[in-house]
C-alpha atoms as one frame of an Amber mdcrd trajectory, in Angstrom:
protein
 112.144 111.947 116.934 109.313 112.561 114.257 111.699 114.022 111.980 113.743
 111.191 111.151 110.191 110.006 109.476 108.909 113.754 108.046 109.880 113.638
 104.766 108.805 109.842 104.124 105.107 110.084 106.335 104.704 113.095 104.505
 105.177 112.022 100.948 103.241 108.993 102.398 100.318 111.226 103.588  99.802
 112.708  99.910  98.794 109.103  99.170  95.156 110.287 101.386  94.610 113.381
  98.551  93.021 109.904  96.547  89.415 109.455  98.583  89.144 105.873  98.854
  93.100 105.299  99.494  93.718 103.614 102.679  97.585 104.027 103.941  98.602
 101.929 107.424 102.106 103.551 108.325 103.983 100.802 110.676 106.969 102.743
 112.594 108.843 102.002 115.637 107.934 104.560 118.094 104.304 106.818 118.512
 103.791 109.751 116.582 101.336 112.006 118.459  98.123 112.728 116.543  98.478
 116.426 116.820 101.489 116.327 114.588  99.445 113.983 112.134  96.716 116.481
 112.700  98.638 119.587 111.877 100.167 118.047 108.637  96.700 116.708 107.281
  95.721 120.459 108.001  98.637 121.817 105.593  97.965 118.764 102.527  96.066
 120.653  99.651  92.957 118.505  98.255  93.060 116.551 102.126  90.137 116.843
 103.870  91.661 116.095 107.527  88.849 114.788 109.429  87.955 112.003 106.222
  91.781 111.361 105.880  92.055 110.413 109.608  89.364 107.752 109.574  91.516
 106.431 106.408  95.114 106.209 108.264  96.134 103.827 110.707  99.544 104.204
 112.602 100.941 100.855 113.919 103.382 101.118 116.244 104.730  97.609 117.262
 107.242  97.133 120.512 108.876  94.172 119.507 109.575  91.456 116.324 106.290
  89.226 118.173 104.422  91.516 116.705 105.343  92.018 113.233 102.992  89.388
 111.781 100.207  90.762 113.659 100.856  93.831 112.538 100.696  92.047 109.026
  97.421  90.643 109.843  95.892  93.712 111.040  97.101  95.572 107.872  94.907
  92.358 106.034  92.265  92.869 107.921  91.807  97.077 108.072  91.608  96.502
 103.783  95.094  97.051 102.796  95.816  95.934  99.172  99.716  95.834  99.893
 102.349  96.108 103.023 105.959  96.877 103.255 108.523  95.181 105.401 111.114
  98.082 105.999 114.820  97.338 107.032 113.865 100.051 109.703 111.128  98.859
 111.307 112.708  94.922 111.732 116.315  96.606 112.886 114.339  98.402 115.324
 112.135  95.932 116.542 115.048  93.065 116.707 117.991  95.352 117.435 116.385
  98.568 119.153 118.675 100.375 116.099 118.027 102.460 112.784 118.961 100.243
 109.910 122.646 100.514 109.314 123.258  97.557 107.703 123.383  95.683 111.155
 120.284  93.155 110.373 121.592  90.170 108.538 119.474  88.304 105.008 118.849
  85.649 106.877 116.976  87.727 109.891 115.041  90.127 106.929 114.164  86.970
 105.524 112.875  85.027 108.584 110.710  88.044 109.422 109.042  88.110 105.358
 108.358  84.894 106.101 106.342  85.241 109.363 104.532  88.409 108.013 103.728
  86.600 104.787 102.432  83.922 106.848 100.224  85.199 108.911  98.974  87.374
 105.967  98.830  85.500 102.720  96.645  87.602 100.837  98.656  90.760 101.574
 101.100  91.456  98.933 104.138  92.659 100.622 106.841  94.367  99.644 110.274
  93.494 101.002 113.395  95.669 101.901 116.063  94.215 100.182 118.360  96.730
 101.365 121.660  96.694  99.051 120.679  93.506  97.800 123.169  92.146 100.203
 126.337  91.855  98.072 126.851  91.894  94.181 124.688  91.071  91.576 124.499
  87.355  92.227 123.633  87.825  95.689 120.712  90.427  94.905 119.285  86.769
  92.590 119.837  84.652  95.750 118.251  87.215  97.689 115.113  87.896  95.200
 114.441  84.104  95.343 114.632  83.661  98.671 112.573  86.442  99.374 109.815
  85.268  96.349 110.347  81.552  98.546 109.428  83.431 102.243 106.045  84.889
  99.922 107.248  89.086  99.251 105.013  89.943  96.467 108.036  92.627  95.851
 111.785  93.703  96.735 113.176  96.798  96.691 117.192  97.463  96.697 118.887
 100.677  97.650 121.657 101.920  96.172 124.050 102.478  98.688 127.484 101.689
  99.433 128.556 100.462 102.847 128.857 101.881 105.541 125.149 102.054 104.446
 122.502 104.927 106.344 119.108 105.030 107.080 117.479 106.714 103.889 116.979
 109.511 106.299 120.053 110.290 107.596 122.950 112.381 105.762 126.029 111.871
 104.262 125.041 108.582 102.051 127.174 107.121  99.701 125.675 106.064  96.464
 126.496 103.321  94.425 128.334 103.756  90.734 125.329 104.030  88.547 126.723
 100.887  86.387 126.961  98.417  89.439 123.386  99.839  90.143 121.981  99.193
  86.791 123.789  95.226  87.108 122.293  94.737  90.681 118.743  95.950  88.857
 119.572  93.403  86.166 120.138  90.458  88.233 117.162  91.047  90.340 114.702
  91.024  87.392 116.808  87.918  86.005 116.268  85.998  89.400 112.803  86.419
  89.470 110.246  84.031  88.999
């Protein structure tokens, strides 16, 4: 199961080399401590037992939780969340994010996080932007309206993957660069 998440945590856990960074990692399902452990252990510049005491692992069950999860991010000192497509497909649908989770669902969860955090930036999946270039602006500005203090797109094509899994398919660099365009022209 872990591996799904290696590459990401781990690029993630780099983040600890900086000794006052703080990094709250929200997934769907436990990730023993020995592997986070063994991993600290490997980092170069990482002290292990100081990095511990600076990561928190959240692992929520269900969608109730998500704005608690936002608040305890808030409230452990964390200058900035992300809402990932993963975590809310998971929670709402028990699947990996596949394109399955509609705007409106992505955007009712921002909201609630937001919400119950309003001092936590947070940065919103905005997965493919959710069409062409002028549904990436009505997404952006209904995401700025729920309170993200940032959206990210991917550029995939659908069938879209998990940015985990193999054999993506990757938008035309062009359409990419229009979908980038819009999205900075929508914003407020």
């Amino acid at each position: 199961i872990f591996q799904a998440y290696e590459e990401r945590f781990l690029f993630l856990l780099l983040l600890l080399r900086q000794p006052r960074a703080r990094l709250v990692y929200l997934t769907s399902q436990q990730i023993h401590p020995s592997i986070v452990d063994y991993y600290l252990a490997q980092m170069p510049g990482v002290i292990p037992s100081h990095a511990r005491k600076r990561l928190f692992l959240l692992s929520p069950l269900d969608d109730s939780s998500r704005s608690l999860s936002a608040k305890l991010l808030a409230d452990a000192g964390v200058k900035v969340g992300f809402m990932s497509g993963f975590a809310v497909s998971a929670a709402r649908l028990g699947l990996p994010d596949t394109g399955l989770i509609s705007f409106a669902e992505m955007c009712d969860t921002l909201r609630n996080c937001c919400a119950a955090a309003p001092d936590l930036p947070i940065i919103a999946d905005g997965d493919t932007g959710y069409g062409e270039a002028l549904n990436v602006m009505h997404m952006v500005r209904a995401f700025e309206d729920a309170g993200a203090g940032a959206v990210q797109i991917e550029d995939q094509l659908l069938p879209k993957k998990c940015g985990h899994l193999n054999d993506k398919k990757l938008a035309d660099a062009d359409d990419m660069a229009a979908k980038v365009a819009a999205a900075r022209k929508a914003r407020r």
